[in-house]
Tab-separated table of C-alpha atoms and ligand atoms in Angstrom:
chain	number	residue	atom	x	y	z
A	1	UNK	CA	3.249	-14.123	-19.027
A	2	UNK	CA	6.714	-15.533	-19.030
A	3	UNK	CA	7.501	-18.223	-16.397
A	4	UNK	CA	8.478	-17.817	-12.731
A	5	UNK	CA	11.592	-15.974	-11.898
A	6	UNK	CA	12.275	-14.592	-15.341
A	7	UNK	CA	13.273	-11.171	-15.529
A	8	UNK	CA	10.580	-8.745	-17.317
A	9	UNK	CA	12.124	-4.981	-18.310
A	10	UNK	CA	9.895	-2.299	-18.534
A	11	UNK	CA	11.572	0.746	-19.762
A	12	UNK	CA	8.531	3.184	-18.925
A	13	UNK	CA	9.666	3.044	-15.474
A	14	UNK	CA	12.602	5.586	-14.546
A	15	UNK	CA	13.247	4.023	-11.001
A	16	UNK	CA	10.471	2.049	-10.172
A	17	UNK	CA	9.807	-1.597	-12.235
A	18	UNK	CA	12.816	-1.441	-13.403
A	19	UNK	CA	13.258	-5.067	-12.965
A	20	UNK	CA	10.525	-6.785	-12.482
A	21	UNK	CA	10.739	-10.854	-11.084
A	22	UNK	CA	7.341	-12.538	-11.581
A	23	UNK	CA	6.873	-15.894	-9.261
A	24	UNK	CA	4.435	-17.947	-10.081
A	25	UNK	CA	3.996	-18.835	-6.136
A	26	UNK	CA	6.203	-17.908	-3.048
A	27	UNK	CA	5.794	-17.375	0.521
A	28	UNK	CA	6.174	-13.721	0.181
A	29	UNK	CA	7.066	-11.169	-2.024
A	30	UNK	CA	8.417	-9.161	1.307
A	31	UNK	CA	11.034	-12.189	1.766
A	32	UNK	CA	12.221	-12.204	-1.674
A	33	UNK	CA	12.718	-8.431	-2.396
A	34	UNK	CA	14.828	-8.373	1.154
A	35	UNK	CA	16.990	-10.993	-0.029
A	36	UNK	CA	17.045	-9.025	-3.265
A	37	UNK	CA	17.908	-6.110	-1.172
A	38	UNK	CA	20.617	-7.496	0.391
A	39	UNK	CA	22.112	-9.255	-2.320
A	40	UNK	CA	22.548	-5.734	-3.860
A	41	UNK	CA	19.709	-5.178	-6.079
A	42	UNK	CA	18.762	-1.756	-6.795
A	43	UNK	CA	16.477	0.410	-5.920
A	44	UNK	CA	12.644	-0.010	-8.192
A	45	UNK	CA	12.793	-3.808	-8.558
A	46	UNK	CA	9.654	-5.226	-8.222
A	47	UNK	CA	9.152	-8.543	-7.290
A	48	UNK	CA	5.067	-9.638	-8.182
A	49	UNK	CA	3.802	-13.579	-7.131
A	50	UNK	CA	0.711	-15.208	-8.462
A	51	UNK	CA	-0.158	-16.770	-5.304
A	52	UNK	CA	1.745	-15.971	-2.251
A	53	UNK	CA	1.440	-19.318	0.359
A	54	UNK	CA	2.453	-16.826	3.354
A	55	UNK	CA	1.346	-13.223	2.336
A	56	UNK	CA	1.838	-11.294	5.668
A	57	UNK	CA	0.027	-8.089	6.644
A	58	UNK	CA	1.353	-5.857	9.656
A	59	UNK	CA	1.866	-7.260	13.201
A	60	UNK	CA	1.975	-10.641	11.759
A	61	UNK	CA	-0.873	-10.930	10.242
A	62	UNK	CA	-1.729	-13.069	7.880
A	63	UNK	CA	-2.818	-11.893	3.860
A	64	UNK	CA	-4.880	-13.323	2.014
A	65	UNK	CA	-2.907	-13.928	-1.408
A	66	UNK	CA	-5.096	-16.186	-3.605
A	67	UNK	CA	-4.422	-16.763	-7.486
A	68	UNK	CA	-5.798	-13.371	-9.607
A	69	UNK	CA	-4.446	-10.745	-7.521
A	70	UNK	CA	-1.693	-8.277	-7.694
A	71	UNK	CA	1.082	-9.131	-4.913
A	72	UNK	CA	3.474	-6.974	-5.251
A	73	UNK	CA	6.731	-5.607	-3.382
A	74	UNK	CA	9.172	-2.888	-4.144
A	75	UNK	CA	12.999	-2.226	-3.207
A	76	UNK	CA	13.253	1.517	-1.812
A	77	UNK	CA	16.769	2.671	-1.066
A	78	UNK	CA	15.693	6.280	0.267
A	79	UNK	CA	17.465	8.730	2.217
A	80	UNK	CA	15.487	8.781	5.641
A	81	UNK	CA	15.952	7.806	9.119
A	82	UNK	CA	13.791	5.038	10.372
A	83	UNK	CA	11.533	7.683	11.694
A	84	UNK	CA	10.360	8.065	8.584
A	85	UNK	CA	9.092	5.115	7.050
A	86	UNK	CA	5.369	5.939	7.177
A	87	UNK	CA	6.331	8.467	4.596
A	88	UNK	CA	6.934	4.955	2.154
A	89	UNK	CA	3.434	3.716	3.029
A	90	UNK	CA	1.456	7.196	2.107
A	91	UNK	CA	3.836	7.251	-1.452
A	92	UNK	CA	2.731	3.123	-1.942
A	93	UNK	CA	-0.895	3.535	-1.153
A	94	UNK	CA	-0.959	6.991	-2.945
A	95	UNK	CA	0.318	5.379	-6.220
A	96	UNK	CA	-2.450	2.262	-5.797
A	97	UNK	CA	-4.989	4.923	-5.156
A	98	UNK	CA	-4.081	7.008	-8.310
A	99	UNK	CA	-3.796	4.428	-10.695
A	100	UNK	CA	-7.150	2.946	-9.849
A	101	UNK	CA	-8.593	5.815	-9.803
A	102	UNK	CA	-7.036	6.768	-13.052
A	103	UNK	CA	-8.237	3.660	-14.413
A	104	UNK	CA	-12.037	2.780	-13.292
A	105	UNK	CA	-14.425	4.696	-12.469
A	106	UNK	CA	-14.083	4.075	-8.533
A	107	UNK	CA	-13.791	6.185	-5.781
A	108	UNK	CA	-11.176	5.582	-3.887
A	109	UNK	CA	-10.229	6.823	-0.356
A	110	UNK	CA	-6.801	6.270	1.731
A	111	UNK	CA	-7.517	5.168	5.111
A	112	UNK	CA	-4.861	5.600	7.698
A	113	UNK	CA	-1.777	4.428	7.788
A	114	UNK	CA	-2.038	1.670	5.172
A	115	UNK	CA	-5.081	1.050	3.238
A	116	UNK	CA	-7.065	1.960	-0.029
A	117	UNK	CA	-10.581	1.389	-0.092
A	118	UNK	CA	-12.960	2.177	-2.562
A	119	UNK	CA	-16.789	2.983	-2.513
A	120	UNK	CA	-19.037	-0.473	-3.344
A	121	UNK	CA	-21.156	-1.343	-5.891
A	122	UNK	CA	-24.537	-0.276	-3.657
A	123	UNK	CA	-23.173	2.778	-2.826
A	124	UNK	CA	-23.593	2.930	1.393
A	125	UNK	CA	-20.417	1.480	2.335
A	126	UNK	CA	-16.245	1.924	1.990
A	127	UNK	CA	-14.148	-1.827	1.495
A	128	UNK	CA	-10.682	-2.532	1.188
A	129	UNK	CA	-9.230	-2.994	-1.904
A	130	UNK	CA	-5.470	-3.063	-1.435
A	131	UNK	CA	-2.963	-2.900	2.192
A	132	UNK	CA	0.502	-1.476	2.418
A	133	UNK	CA	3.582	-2.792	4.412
A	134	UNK	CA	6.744	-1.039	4.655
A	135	UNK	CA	9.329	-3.096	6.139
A	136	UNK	CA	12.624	-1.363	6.715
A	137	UNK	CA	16.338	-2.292	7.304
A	138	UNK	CA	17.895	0.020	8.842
A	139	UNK	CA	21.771	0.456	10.797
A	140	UNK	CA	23.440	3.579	12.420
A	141	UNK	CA	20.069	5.694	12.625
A	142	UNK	CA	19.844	5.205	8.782
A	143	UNK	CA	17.701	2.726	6.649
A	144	UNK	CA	19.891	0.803	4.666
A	145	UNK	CA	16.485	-0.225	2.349
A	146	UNK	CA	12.968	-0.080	2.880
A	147	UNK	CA	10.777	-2.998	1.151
A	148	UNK	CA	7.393	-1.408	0.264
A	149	UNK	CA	4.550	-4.333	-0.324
A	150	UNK	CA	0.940	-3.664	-2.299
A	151	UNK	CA	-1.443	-6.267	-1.811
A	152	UNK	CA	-4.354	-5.398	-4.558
A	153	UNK	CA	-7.581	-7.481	-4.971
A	154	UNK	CA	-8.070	-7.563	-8.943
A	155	UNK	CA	-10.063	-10.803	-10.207
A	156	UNK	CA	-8.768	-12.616	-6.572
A	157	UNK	CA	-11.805	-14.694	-4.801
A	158	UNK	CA	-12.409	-12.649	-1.000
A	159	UNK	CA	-12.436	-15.244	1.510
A	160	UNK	CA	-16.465	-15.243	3.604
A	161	UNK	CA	-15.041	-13.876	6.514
A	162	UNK	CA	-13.750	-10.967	5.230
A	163	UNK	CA	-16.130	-10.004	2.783
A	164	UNK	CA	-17.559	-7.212	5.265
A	165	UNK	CA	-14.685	-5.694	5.020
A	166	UNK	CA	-12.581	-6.224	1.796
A	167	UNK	CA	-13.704	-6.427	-1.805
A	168	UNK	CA	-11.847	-7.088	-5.196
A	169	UNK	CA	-11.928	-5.089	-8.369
A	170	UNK	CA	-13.834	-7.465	-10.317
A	171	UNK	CA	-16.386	-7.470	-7.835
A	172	UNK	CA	-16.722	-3.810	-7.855
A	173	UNK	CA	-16.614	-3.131	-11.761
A	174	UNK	CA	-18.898	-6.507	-12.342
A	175	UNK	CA	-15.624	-7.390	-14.622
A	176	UNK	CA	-12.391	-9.669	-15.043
A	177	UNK	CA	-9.334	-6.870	-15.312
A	178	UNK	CA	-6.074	-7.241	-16.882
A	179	UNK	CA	-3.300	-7.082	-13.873
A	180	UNK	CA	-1.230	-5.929	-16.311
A	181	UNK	CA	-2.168	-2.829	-17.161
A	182	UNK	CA	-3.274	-2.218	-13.632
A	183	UNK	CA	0.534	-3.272	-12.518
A	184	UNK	CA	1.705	-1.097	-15.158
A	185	UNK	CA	0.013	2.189	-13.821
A	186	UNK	CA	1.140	1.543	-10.364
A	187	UNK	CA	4.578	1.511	-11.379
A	188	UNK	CA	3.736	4.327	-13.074
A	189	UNK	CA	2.299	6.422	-10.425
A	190	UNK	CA	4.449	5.014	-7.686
A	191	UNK	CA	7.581	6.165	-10.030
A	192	UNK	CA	5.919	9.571	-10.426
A	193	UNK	CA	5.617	9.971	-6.789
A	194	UNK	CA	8.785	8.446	-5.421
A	195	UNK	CA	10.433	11.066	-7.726
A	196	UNK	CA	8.214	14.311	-6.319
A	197	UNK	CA	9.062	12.707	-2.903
A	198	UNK	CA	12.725	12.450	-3.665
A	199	UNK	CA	12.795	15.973	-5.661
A	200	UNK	CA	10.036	18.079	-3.007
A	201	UNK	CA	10.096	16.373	-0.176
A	202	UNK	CA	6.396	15.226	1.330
A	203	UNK	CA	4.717	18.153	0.250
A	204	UNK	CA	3.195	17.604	-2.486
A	205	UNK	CA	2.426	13.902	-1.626
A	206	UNK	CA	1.178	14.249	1.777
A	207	UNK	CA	-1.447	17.243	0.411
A	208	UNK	CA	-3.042	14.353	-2.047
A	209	UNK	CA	-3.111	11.741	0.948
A	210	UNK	CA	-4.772	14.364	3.002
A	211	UNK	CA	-7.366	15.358	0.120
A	212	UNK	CA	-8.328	11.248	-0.441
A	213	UNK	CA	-8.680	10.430	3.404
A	214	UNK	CA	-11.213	8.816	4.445
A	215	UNK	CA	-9.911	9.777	8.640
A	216	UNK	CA	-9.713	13.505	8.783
A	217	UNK	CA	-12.379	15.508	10.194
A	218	UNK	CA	-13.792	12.069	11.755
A	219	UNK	CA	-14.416	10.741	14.791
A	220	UNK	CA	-12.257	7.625	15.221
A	221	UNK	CA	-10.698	5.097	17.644
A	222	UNK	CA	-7.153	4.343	17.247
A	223	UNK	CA	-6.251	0.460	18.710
A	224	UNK	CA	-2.453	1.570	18.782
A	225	UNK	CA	0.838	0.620	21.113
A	226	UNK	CA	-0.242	3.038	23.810
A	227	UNK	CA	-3.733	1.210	24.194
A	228	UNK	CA	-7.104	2.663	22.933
A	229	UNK	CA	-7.163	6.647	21.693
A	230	UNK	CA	-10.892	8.176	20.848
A	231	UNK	CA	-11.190	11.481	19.266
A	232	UNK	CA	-11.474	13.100	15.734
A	233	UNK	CA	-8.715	12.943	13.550
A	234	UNK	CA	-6.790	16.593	12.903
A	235	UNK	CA	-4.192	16.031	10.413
A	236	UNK	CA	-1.735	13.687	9.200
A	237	UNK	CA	1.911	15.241	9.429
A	238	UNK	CA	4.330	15.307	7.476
A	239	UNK	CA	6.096	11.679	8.656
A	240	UNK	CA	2.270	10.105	8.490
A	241	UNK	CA	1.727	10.549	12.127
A	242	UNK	CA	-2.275	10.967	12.764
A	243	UNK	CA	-3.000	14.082	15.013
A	244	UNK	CA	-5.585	12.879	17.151
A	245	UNK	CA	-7.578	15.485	19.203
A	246	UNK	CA	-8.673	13.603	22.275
A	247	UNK	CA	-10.579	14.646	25.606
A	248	UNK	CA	-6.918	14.551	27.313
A	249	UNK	CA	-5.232	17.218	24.595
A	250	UNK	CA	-4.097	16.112	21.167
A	251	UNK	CA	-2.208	13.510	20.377
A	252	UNK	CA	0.319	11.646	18.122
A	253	UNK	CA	-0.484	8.574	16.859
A	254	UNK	CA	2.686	6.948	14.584
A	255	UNK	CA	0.737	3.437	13.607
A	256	UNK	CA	-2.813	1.609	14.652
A	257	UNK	CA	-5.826	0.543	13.440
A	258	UNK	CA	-8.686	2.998	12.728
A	259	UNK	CA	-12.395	2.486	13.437
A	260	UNK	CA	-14.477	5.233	12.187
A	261	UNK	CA	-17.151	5.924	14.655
A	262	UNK	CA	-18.427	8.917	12.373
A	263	UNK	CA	-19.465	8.166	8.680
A	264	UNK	CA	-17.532	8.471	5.738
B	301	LIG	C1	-1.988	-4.851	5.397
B	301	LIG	O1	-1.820	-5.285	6.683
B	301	LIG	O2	-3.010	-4.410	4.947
B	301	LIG	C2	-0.737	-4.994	4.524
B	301	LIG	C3	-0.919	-6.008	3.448
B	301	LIG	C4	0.265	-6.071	2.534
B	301	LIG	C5	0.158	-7.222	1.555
B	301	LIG	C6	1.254	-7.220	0.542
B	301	LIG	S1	0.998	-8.378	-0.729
B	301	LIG	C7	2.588	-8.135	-1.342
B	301	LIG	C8	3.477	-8.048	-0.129
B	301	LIG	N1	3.892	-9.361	0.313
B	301	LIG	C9	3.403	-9.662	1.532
B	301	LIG	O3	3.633	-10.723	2.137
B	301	LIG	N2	2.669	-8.626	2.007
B	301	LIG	C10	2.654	-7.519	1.065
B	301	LIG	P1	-2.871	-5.046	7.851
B	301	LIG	O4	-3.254	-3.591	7.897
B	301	LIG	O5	-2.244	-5.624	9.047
B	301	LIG	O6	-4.147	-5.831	7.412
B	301	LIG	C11	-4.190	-7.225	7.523
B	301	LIG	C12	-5.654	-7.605	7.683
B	301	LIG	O7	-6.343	-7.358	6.451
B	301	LIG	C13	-5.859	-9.075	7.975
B	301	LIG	O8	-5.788	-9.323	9.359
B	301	LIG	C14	-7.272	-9.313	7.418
B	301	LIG	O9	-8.261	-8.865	8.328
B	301	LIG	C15	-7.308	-8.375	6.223
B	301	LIG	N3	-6.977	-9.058	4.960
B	301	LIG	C16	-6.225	-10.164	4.750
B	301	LIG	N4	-6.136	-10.442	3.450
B	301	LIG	C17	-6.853	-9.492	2.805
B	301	LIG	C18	-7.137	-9.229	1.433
B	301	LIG	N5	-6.671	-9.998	0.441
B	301	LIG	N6	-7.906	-8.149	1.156
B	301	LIG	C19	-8.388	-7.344	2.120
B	301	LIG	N7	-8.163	-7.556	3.423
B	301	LIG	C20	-7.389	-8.602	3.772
């Protein structure tokens, strides 16, 4: 590994990894790439961190970014309204989904609107492996640049309290992984879709997502802005909205948290 700040090329990438800034530790690799972002830098840099001191997850929460983990954040310059920056999320958590996937034998199931889990060790039970945050800039009903953030547990302790609910890789494949090759595939795959996106529109991507949820067809309750929403989850549409049909009628849900009350 070279040493923090140095630039790494990696000509596999078309758009995405590009450039790629490694950090050895920084608050968070959101802050950077929108300083990066506003400084000019083009769209596919990647900025990665060993340790971030102030990883953030949505809502201001707080994530976990320990040493052995892959902390990762990407500069988007898309052509979309701030409507649709869901559709950023399902292409970042689609690309963390295929490449681990692609690389371990894992299953691996996208849980609305941000998160890949996979299935543990013992079987029973669905834990989170990686979270998505989209964070977008945007001016004149246009985003200016959208900063799309992959936290992935790889070798990374998981703190006691959440250990009901998150897990890391090396605790699922009894193994120490390289990051690298695991970064290297989710460029990959996040190039591959951010170019389907940009060539087909959400199609193609938002058929995957649907195929790999672990929501649809379940019963759920949705904490979201509008309060508490029970019912089974429809369909995701095409700007990552959850269809939620409810006792009132169906409804739209745009972001939230998800408790499955059925089994996955
Ligand atoms: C997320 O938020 O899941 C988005 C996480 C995005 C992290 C990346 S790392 C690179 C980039 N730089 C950053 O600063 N952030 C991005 P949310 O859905 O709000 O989930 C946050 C919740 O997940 C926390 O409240 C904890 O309960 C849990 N959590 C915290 N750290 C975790 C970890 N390492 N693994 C699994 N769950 C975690």
């Amino acid at each position: 590994m070279k040493k923090a700040g140095t630039r790494i090329s990696d000509r596999s990438s078309r758009i995405i990894g590009r450039k790629i800034f490694r950090y050895v530790k920084i608050t968070s690799t959101q802050d950077k790439a929108k300083r990066f972002a506003q400084k000019g830098l083009p769209e596919g840099t990647a900025i990665i961190a060993e340790i971030q001191t102030q990883g953030k997850g949505r809502l201001g929460r707080k994530w976990v970014s320990p040493q052995g983990g892959i902390w990762l954040s990407v500069i988007l310059r898309p052509e979309i309204t701030p409507l649709e920056t869901p559709k950023m999320t399902m292409i970042g958590g689609l690309a963390v989904a295929r490449a681990i996937a692609g690389l371990f034998r894992l299953e691996v199931k996208l849980k609305w609107p941000n998160d890949v889990l996979i299935r543990t060790i013992t079987g029973s039970e669905f834990k989170k492996i990686c979270g998505v945050l989209t964070e977008a800039v945007s001016g004149g009903g246009r985003v200016n640049y959208v900063i799309t953030g992959m936290g992935i547990n790889v070798n990374n302790r998981i703190p006691p309290a959440l250990r009901d609910q998150a897990i890391s890789l090396r605790e699922a494949t009894g193994r120490n992984l390289s990051r690298l090759k695991l970064l290297r595939k989710v460029l990959e795959e996040f190039d591959k879709c951010y170019w389907d996106f940009k060539s087909q529109g959400m199609g193609p991507i938002l058929k995957e997502c649907k195929g790999m949820s672990a929501v649809l067809d379940k019963e759920v309750k949705i904490e979201c802005a509008d309060g508490i929403i029970e019912g089974k989850a429809l369909d995701i549409d095409e700007y990552g909205a959850l269809i939620v049909e409810t006792e009132e009628g169906r409804k739209r849900v745009v972001a939230g948290d998800v408790m499955l009350l059925s089994k996955m």
